[in-house]
Coordinates of C-alpha atoms in Angstrom, one line a residue:
Chain A
M1 CA 103.8 72.1 119.4
A2 CA 101.3 74.4 121.1
V3 CA 98.0 73.1 122.2
C4 CA 96.5 76.5 122.9
V5 CA 97.4 80.0 121.6
A6 CA 95.7 83.1 123.0
V7 CA 95.8 86.8 122.3
I8 CA 94.5 89.1 125.1
S9 CA 93.8 92.8 124.8
K10 CA 95.2 95.7 126.8
E11 CA 92.1 95.5 128.9
N12 CA 92.5 91.7 129.5
S13 CA 89.7 90.6 127.2
P14 CA 90.3 87.7 124.9
L15 CA 90.8 88.8 121.2
F16 CA 91.7 85.3 119.9
I17 CA 91.8 81.8 121.4
K18 CA 92.6 78.7 119.5
T19 CA 92.9 75.3 121.0
N20 CA 93.7 71.9 119.4
S21 CA 90.6 70.2 120.8
N22 CA 87.1 71.2 121.4
E23 CA 86.8 69.0 124.5
N24 CA 89.3 71.0 126.5
E25 CA 88.3 74.4 125.2
L26 CA 86.7 75.6 128.4
N27 CA 89.6 74.3 130.4
F28 CA 92.0 76.3 128.3
H29 CA 90.0 79.4 128.6
F30 CA 90.3 79.0 132.3
T31 CA 94.0 78.4 132.1
V32 CA 94.6 81.4 130.0
H33 CA 92.5 83.6 132.3
T34 CA 94.4 82.4 135.3
S35 CA 97.7 83.1 133.6
L36 CA 96.8 86.8 133.2
D37 CA 97.3 87.4 136.9
V38 CA 100.8 86.0 136.7
V39 CA 101.5 88.2 133.6
E40 CA 100.3 91.3 135.5
E41 CA 102.5 90.4 138.4
K42 CA 105.5 90.0 136.2
I43 CA 105.2 93.3 134.4
S44 CA 104.1 95.4 137.3
P45 CA 106.6 98.1 138.1
G46 CA 106.8 97.0 141.7
A47 CA 108.2 93.6 140.9
G48 CA 111.8 94.9 140.9
A49 CA 113.3 91.6 142.0
N50 CA 111.9 89.9 138.9
K51 CA 114.6 89.0 136.5
N52 CA 112.5 89.6 133.4
N53 CA 111.6 93.0 134.6
D54 CA 115.2 94.0 134.9
T55 CA 116.1 93.0 131.4
R56 CA 112.8 94.4 130.1
E57 CA 112.2 91.5 127.8
L58 CA 108.9 91.1 126.1
Y59 CA 109.1 87.3 126.6
L60 CA 108.1 86.5 130.1
G61 CA 109.0 82.8 130.1
L62 CA 107.2 80.1 131.9
L63 CA 104.2 81.6 133.8
Y64 CA 103.3 78.4 135.6
P65 CA 103.3 74.7 135.2
T66 CA 100.2 72.6 135.8
E67 CA 100.1 68.8 136.0
D68 CA 99.5 68.4 132.2
Y69 CA 100.6 71.7 130.7
R70 CA 103.2 74.4 130.7
V71 CA 101.9 78.0 130.2
Y72 CA 104.2 80.6 128.7
G73 CA 103.6 84.4 128.4
Y74 CA 104.7 87.4 126.3
V75 CA 103.6 91.0 126.5
T76 CA 104.1 93.5 123.6
N77 CA 105.0 97.1 124.3
T78 CA 101.4 97.9 123.4
K79 CA 100.2 95.7 126.3
I80 CA 98.9 92.9 124.2
K81 CA 99.4 89.6 125.9
F82 CA 100.2 86.4 124.2
V83 CA 99.8 83.0 125.9
I84 CA 101.0 79.7 124.6
V85 CA 100.2 76.4 126.3
V86 CA 102.2 73.3 125.6
E87 CA 101.8 69.8 127.0
S88 CA 104.1 68.9 129.8
S89 CA 104.9 65.6 128.2
N90 CA 106.4 67.5 125.2
T91 CA 109.9 67.7 126.5
T92 CA 111.5 68.4 123.2
L93 CA 110.4 72.0 123.1
R94 CA 113.3 74.2 124.4
D95 CA 113.0 77.8 125.6
N96 CA 114.4 79.1 122.4
E97 CA 111.7 77.4 120.3
I98 CA 109.0 78.9 122.6
R99 CA 110.7 82.3 122.1
S100 CA 110.7 81.9 118.3
M101 CA 107.0 80.9 118.4
F102 CA 106.2 84.1 120.3
R103 CA 108.2 86.2 117.8
K104 CA 106.3 84.6 114.9
L105 CA 103.0 85.2 116.7
H106 CA 104.0 88.8 117.4
S107 CA 104.9 89.4 113.7
A108 CA 101.6 88.0 112.6
Y109 CA 99.7 90.1 115.1
V110 CA 101.5 93.3 114.0
D111 CA 100.6 92.6 110.3
M112 CA 97.0 91.7 111.3
V113 CA 96.6 94.9 113.3
C114 CA 97.8 97.0 110.4
N115 CA 94.9 95.8 108.2
P116 CA 93.0 99.1 107.8
F117 CA 89.6 97.3 108.1
Y118 CA 90.5 95.9 111.5
E119 CA 89.6 98.1 114.5
P120 CA 92.2 97.6 117.3
G121 CA 90.5 95.9 120.3
Q122 CA 88.1 93.9 118.2
T123 CA 88.0 90.1 118.1
I124 CA 90.5 88.8 115.6
N125 CA 89.0 87.0 112.6
S126 CA 91.8 87.4 110.0
K127 CA 92.3 84.4 107.8
S128 CA 96.0 84.9 107.4
F129 CA 96.5 85.3 111.2
D130 CA 94.5 82.1 111.8
T131 CA 96.6 80.2 109.2
I132 CA 99.9 81.2 111.0
V133 CA 98.5 80.2 114.4
K134 CA 97.4 76.9 113.0
S135 CA 100.9 76.2 111.7
M136 CA 102.1 76.6 115.2
M137 CA 99.7 74.0 116.5
I138 CA 100.4 71.2 114.1
Q139 CA 101.5 68.1 116.0
E140 CA 105.1 67.0 115.6
M141 CA 105.6 63.6 114.1
Chain B
M1 CA 117.8 113.3 98.1
S2 CA 114.5 112.3 99.8
I3 CA 113.1 108.8 99.6
G4 CA 110.4 108.4 96.9
E5 CA 107.9 107.0 99.4
D6 CA 108.3 110.2 101.4
I7 CA 107.3 112.4 98.4
I8 CA 104.3 110.2 97.8
F9 CA 103.3 110.4 101.5
E10 CA 103.4 114.2 101.4
Y11 CA 101.3 114.4 98.3
L12 CA 98.9 111.9 99.7
H13 CA 98.6 113.8 102.9
M14 CA 97.9 117.0 101.0
E15 CA 95.3 115.3 98.9
I16 CA 93.7 113.7 101.9
V17 CA 93.4 117.1 103.5
N18 CA 91.8 118.5 100.3
V19 CA 89.4 115.7 99.9
V20 CA 88.2 115.7 103.5
A21 CA 87.9 119.5 103.4
G22 CA 86.0 119.2 100.1
R23 CA 83.6 116.5 101.3
E24 CA 82.7 118.1 104.6
G25 CA 82.4 121.6 103.4
I26 CA 84.4 124.7 104.2
H27 CA 82.2 125.7 107.1
N28 CA 82.5 122.5 108.9
K29 CA 86.0 123.0 110.3
D30 CA 85.6 120.9 113.4
L31 CA 84.4 117.9 111.5
I32 CA 87.3 118.3 109.0
V33 CA 89.8 118.4 111.8
S34 CA 88.2 115.5 113.7
K35 CA 88.1 113.3 110.6
L36 CA 91.8 113.9 109.8
E37 CA 92.7 113.5 113.4
K38 CA 90.9 110.1 113.5
M39 CA 92.8 108.9 110.4
G40 CA 96.1 110.0 112.0
H41 CA 95.2 108.2 115.2
R42 CA 94.8 104.9 113.4
V43 CA 98.1 105.3 111.6
G44 CA 99.9 106.2 114.8
Q45 CA 98.6 103.1 116.5
G46 CA 99.8 100.9 113.7
M47 CA 103.2 102.6 113.5
I48 CA 103.8 101.9 117.2
D49 CA 102.9 98.2 116.9
R50 CA 105.4 97.9 114.1
F51 CA 108.0 100.1 115.5
T52 CA 108.2 98.7 119.0
K53 CA 108.1 95.1 118.0
D54 CA 111.8 94.5 118.8
S55 CA 112.2 97.1 121.4
P56 CA 112.8 96.2 125.1
R57 CA 109.9 97.1 127.4
F58 CA 109.5 100.8 128.1
K59 CA 110.2 101.8 131.6
D60 CA 107.8 104.7 132.2
E61 CA 106.0 107.7 130.7
L62 CA 109.1 109.8 130.2
D63 CA 110.9 106.8 128.5
I64 CA 107.9 106.7 126.1
M65 CA 107.9 110.5 125.5
K66 CA 111.6 110.4 124.7
F67 CA 111.1 107.7 122.3
I68 CA 108.3 109.6 120.6
C69 CA 110.5 112.7 120.3
K70 CA 113.5 111.0 119.0
D71 CA 113.0 107.6 117.2
F72 CA 109.3 108.0 116.3
W73 CA 109.6 111.6 115.2
T74 CA 112.7 110.9 113.1
A75 CA 110.9 108.0 111.4
V76 CA 107.7 109.8 110.7
F77 CA 108.7 113.5 110.4
K78 CA 112.3 113.0 109.3
K79 CA 114.0 114.9 112.1
Q80 CA 114.0 115.0 115.9
V81 CA 111.9 117.3 117.9
D82 CA 114.0 120.5 118.5
N83 CA 112.8 121.0 122.0
L84 CA 110.9 119.0 124.6
R85 CA 109.7 120.5 127.8
T86 CA 107.6 119.0 130.6
N87 CA 106.0 120.2 133.9
H88 CA 106.5 116.6 135.2
Q89 CA 102.7 116.5 135.7
G90 CA 101.8 115.0 132.4
V91 CA 102.1 118.1 130.2
Y92 CA 104.7 118.0 127.4
V93 CA 105.5 120.7 124.9
L94 CA 107.2 119.6 121.7
L95 CA 108.7 122.2 119.4
D96 CA 109.5 121.4 115.8
K97 CA 111.0 124.4 114.1
K98 CA 110.7 122.9 110.6
F99 CA 107.7 120.6 110.7
R100 CA 107.6 118.2 107.8
L101 CA 103.9 118.6 106.8
L102 CA 104.1 122.4 106.9
T103 CA 107.2 122.9 104.8
H104 CA 105.1 122.9 101.6
L105 CA 102.8 125.7 102.6
S106 CA 103.8 129.1 101.4
S107 CA 104.1 131.6 104.2
E108 CA 102.2 134.3 102.3
K109 CA 99.0 132.4 102.7
E110 CA 96.7 133.0 105.6
Y111 CA 98.4 130.1 107.3
V112 CA 96.8 130.6 110.7
E113 CA 93.4 130.0 109.0
I114 CA 94.5 126.9 107.1
A115 CA 97.1 125.4 109.4
P116 CA 94.7 123.5 111.7
K117 CA 93.7 121.1 108.9
F118 CA 97.4 120.5 108.0
I119 CA 98.4 119.5 111.5
A120 CA 95.2 117.6 112.5
F121 CA 96.5 114.3 111.0
S122 CA 99.8 114.7 112.9
C123 CA 98.1 115.5 116.2
G124 CA 96.0 112.3 115.7
L125 CA 99.2 110.4 114.8
I126 CA 100.8 111.4 118.1
R127 CA 97.7 110.7 120.1
G128 CA 97.3 107.3 118.4
A129 CA 100.9 106.4 119.1
L130 CA 100.6 107.3 122.8
S131 CA 97.2 105.5 123.2
N132 CA 98.8 102.3 122.0
F133 CA 101.3 102.6 124.8
G134 CA 98.3 102.9 127.1
L135 CA 98.6 106.6 127.6
I136 CA 95.4 108.6 127.1
S137 CA 96.1 112.1 126.0
I138 CA 94.9 115.3 124.3
V139 CA 97.2 116.6 121.6
T140 CA 96.9 120.1 120.3
A141 CA 99.2 122.2 118.2
D142 CA 99.7 125.7 117.2
V143 CA 101.5 127.4 114.4
N144 CA 102.8 130.9 114.9
S145 CA 105.1 131.2 111.9
L146 CA 105.6 128.6 109.2
P147 CA 107.0 126.0 109.2
E148 CA 107.4 126.0 113.0
C149 CA 104.9 123.9 115.0
R150 CA 104.4 123.6 118.7
F151 CA 102.6 120.5 120.0
Q152 CA 101.1 120.2 123.4
V153 CA 100.5 116.8 124.8
Q154 CA 98.4 116.5 127.9
I155 CA 98.4 113.0 129.4
H156 CA 95.5 111.9 131.6
R157 CA 96.6 110.1 134.7
Chain C
M1 CA 120.0 101.3 127.5
S2 CA 119.8 102.2 123.9
R3 CA 116.6 101.7 122.0
Q4 CA 118.6 101.8 118.8
S5 CA 119.6 98.2 119.1
G6 CA 116.1 96.7 118.6
R7 CA 114.7 99.0 116.0
S8 CA 114.5 98.7 112.3
N9 CA 117.2 100.9 110.9
D10 CA 116.0 101.0 107.4
P11 CA 114.4 104.4 106.8
R12 CA 113.0 103.4 103.4
K13 CA 111.1 100.5 105.1
V14 CA 109.7 102.9 107.7
S15 CA 108.7 105.4 105.1
G16 CA 107.0 102.7 103.1
E17 CA 105.0 101.5 106.2
L18 CA 103.9 105.1 107.0
L19 CA 102.7 105.4 103.5
T20 CA 100.9 102.0 103.5
L21 CA 99.2 102.7 106.8
T22 CA 98.2 106.3 105.8
Y23 CA 96.7 105.0 102.5
G24 CA 94.9 102.3 104.5
A25 CA 93.4 104.8 106.9
L26 CA 92.2 106.8 103.9
V27 CA 90.5 103.9 102.2
A28 CA 88.9 102.7 105.4
Q29 CA 87.5 106.2 106.1
L30 CA 86.2 106.6 102.5
V31 CA 84.5 103.2 102.7
K32 CA 82.8 104.3 105.9
D33 CA 81.7 107.6 104.4
S34 CA 80.6 106.4 101.0
E35 CA 77.4 104.9 99.7
S36 CA 79.1 102.3 97.5
D37 CA 82.4 100.7 96.7
D38 CA 82.2 102.3 93.3
E39 CA 82.0 105.8 94.8
V40 CA 85.2 104.9 96.7
N41 CA 86.9 103.6 93.6
K42 CA 86.1 106.8 91.7
Q43 CA 87.4 109.0 94.6
L44 CA 90.6 107.1 94.8
D45 CA 91.2 107.4 91.1
K46 CA 90.6 111.1 91.3
M47 CA 93.0 111.6 94.2
G48 CA 95.5 109.6 92.3
Y49 CA 95.1 111.8 89.2
N50 CA 95.7 114.9 91.3
I51 CA 98.8 113.4 92.7
G52 CA 100.0 112.1 89.3
I53 CA 99.8 115.5 87.6
R54 CA 102.1 117.0 90.3
L55 CA 104.3 113.9 90.8
I56 CA 105.5 113.9 87.2
E57 CA 107.5 117.1 87.9
D58 CA 109.3 115.4 90.7
F59 CA 109.9 112.5 88.5
L60 CA 111.3 114.4 85.6
A61 CA 113.5 116.5 87.9
R62 CA 114.9 113.5 89.7
S63 CA 115.3 111.1 86.8
S64 CA 116.5 113.4 84.0
I65 CA 114.6 111.3 81.5
G66 CA 113.8 112.9 78.2
K67 CA 111.1 112.3 75.7
C68 CA 110.0 108.7 75.0
K69 CA 110.1 107.6 71.4
D70 CA 107.1 105.2 71.7
L71 CA 104.6 103.6 74.1
R72 CA 106.9 100.6 74.7
E73 CA 109.6 102.9 76.0
T74 CA 107.1 104.8 78.1
A75 CA 105.8 101.6 79.6
E76 CA 109.3 100.5 80.6
I77 CA 110.1 103.9 82.2
I78 CA 106.8 103.8 84.2
S79 CA 107.9 100.5 85.6
K80 CA 111.6 100.6 86.0
N81 CA 111.9 104.3 86.9
G82 CA 108.5 105.6 88.1
F83 CA 107.3 102.7 90.3
K84 CA 110.9 102.0 91.3
M85 CA 111.5 105.5 92.4
F86 CA 108.3 106.1 94.4
L87 CA 107.2 102.7 95.6
N88 CA 110.4 100.7 95.3
I89 CA 108.9 98.1 93.1
T90 CA 109.3 97.2 89.4
P91 CA 106.1 95.9 87.9
I92 CA 106.5 93.6 84.9
V93 CA 105.3 95.2 81.6
A94 CA 103.3 92.5 79.8
N95 CA 100.1 91.7 77.9
W96 CA 100.6 94.0 74.9
N97 CA 97.7 93.8 72.5
Q98 CA 98.2 93.3 68.8
S99 CA 98.0 96.9 67.8
G100 CA 100.5 97.8 70.5
D101 CA 98.4 100.5 72.2
E102 CA 97.5 98.6 75.3
F103 CA 99.7 97.0 78.0
S104 CA 99.6 95.8 81.6
L105 CA 101.7 96.5 84.6
I106 CA 101.9 93.3 86.6
I107 CA 102.5 94.0 90.3
D108 CA 103.4 91.1 92.6
N109 CA 104.3 92.8 95.9
N110 CA 102.2 96.0 96.0
P111 CA 103.2 97.9 99.1
L112 CA 99.9 99.7 99.3
T113 CA 98.0 96.5 99.9
E114 CA 100.6 94.9 102.1
F115 CA 98.5 94.5 105.3
A116 CA 95.0 94.8 103.8
E117 CA 92.4 92.0 104.0
L118 CA 89.2 93.0 102.1
P119 CA 86.0 92.6 104.2
D120 CA 83.5 90.2 102.5
E121 CA 81.0 93.0 102.1
H122 CA 83.4 95.1 100.0
K123 CA 84.2 92.7 97.2
S124 CA 83.8 95.4 94.5
L125 CA 86.3 97.7 96.2
S126 CA 89.3 98.3 94.0
Y127 CA 91.6 99.0 96.9
C128 CA 94.6 100.3 95.0
N129 CA 92.7 102.3 92.5
I130 CA 94.7 105.3 93.3
L131 CA 97.5 103.8 91.1
C132 CA 95.2 104.1 88.1
G133 CA 94.8 107.8 88.7
V134 CA 98.5 108.4 89.3
V135 CA 99.5 106.8 86.1
R136 CA 96.8 108.5 84.1
G137 CA 97.5 111.9 85.6
A138 CA 101.3 111.7 85.2
L139 CA 101.0 110.6 81.5
E140 CA 98.6 113.4 80.8
M141 CA 101.2 115.9 81.7
V142 CA 103.5 114.4 79.1
Q143 CA 100.8 114.7 76.5
L144 CA 99.5 111.1 76.6
E145 CA 95.9 110.4 77.2
V146 CA 95.3 106.9 78.5
E147 CA 92.7 104.9 80.3
T148 CA 93.7 102.8 83.3
K149 CA 92.0 100.0 85.1
I150 CA 92.8 97.4 87.7
V151 CA 91.8 94.1 86.1
Q152 CA 93.3 91.6 88.5
D153 CA 93.7 92.2 92.3
Q154 CA 95.7 90.1 94.8
L155 CA 93.3 91.3 97.5
K156 CA 90.5 89.4 95.7
G157 CA 92.5 86.2 95.4
D158 CA 94.2 86.8 92.0
N159 CA 97.8 85.8 91.8
V160 CA 99.0 89.2 90.9
T161 CA 97.6 92.7 90.6
E162 CA 97.3 93.9 87.0
L163 CA 96.9 97.5 86.0
K164 CA 95.9 97.8 82.4
V165 CA 96.9 100.9 80.5
K166 CA 95.2 101.8 77.2
Y167 CA 96.6 104.5 74.9
I168 CA 93.8 106.8 73.7
R169 CA 95.5 109.7 71.9
K170 CA 98.3 112.2 71.9
I171 CA 97.3 115.5 73.5
E172 CA 98.4 118.3 71.2
E173 CA 98.4 121.2 73.6
A174 CA 99.2 121.1 77.3
A175 CA 96.0 120.2 79.1
P176 CA 95.0 122.5 81.9
A177 CA 95.7 120.9 85.3
G178 CA 93.0 119.8 87.7
D179 CA 90.2 117.4 87.3
D180 CA 87.4 119.2 89.1

């Protein structure tokens, strides 16, 4: 499944990043950061020719492929960005499955943000949110 | 017949107003209003996160304002805004002729005196909703005759 | 393009969420403004009481329920009619003591606590303490003096939330309203 899941604030600061290995963590931070430019480009009002912009979908699809990974993006109506990274070698994951992972992540985010003790914009340290993200990162057998 | 949760919400809102007013003291009107406004703000933020989860992306500011006046208003205040006017420069005036959180006040009271604390939460709710869309605004309201309420939303650009 | 398509069309769900979020904002604000969790618990109970003494009128008007013959019947009505009407849940009535003057309402899916995660530094906060006050206030208006207490709390890791109700006495004359 996913090797990295990230939640980015309205102001483009990371609220939550989880990776499946510590070694690559810095690398993933970089990947996520780079992907934000593509996200901005995709949702900017000027990008009229963009297909996703026309349908006004929250799911932005594949942001860009690298040699080892595929990076997908999603933006909520409240300008929170979700980034999911999967390994390029993982060819079993279809677009629909990526979509449903984002939907699950979005639901978990919405529930987390409604915790009255959470201040929107703060780093996410909710246990239940973490559990749900972990479940999306478990390796397939 | 109204939904049970709506009745509880109205009692809770009334009780919140009383408690905040009681804690801060009668002479501290600004603090009372700002506390209630802040609570409303947080609720408005959360409502928008829940409410727009399955909506397509919003096109522009007007698209968002229409959503606030129709879908959001109906969900939160149980009816649509009766009238929406704008100067197309970021100022919107929303008129609700029978505002939900004012219907319980008797019109014999000195409502002009007490109305601010009964609409502060709602002003915050609207401001919080807009802020979650990325729109920074000032929301004020005035009550001329119960239970009519006129909200003015000024969006910073 | 219609927005209608994507939205939740269940008004009861939306009303419940508004209530849950408003209650959450209240508790969070009280926690910020108070010296101790205990002070918050007391305030919530008191607010609940003030709501309960008014809510009973709405309840009686809407449910057309008459006098209860005993505490067992009262308990069932609180759960199946009261909680059902106002929070859309039906707590299980259980844990009667031997003398039959004490029971518990077992709540499994408390809408008030739906999104809340208690911060570690507020472990003595009884988040849904308002329910204690509501039940106590409402029963007082039908001449039943009770003590209420949250003894298990899902937010603290318990499997269920348990609200204990202990019968104290029958109030002979209508008590004056107001707790202050």
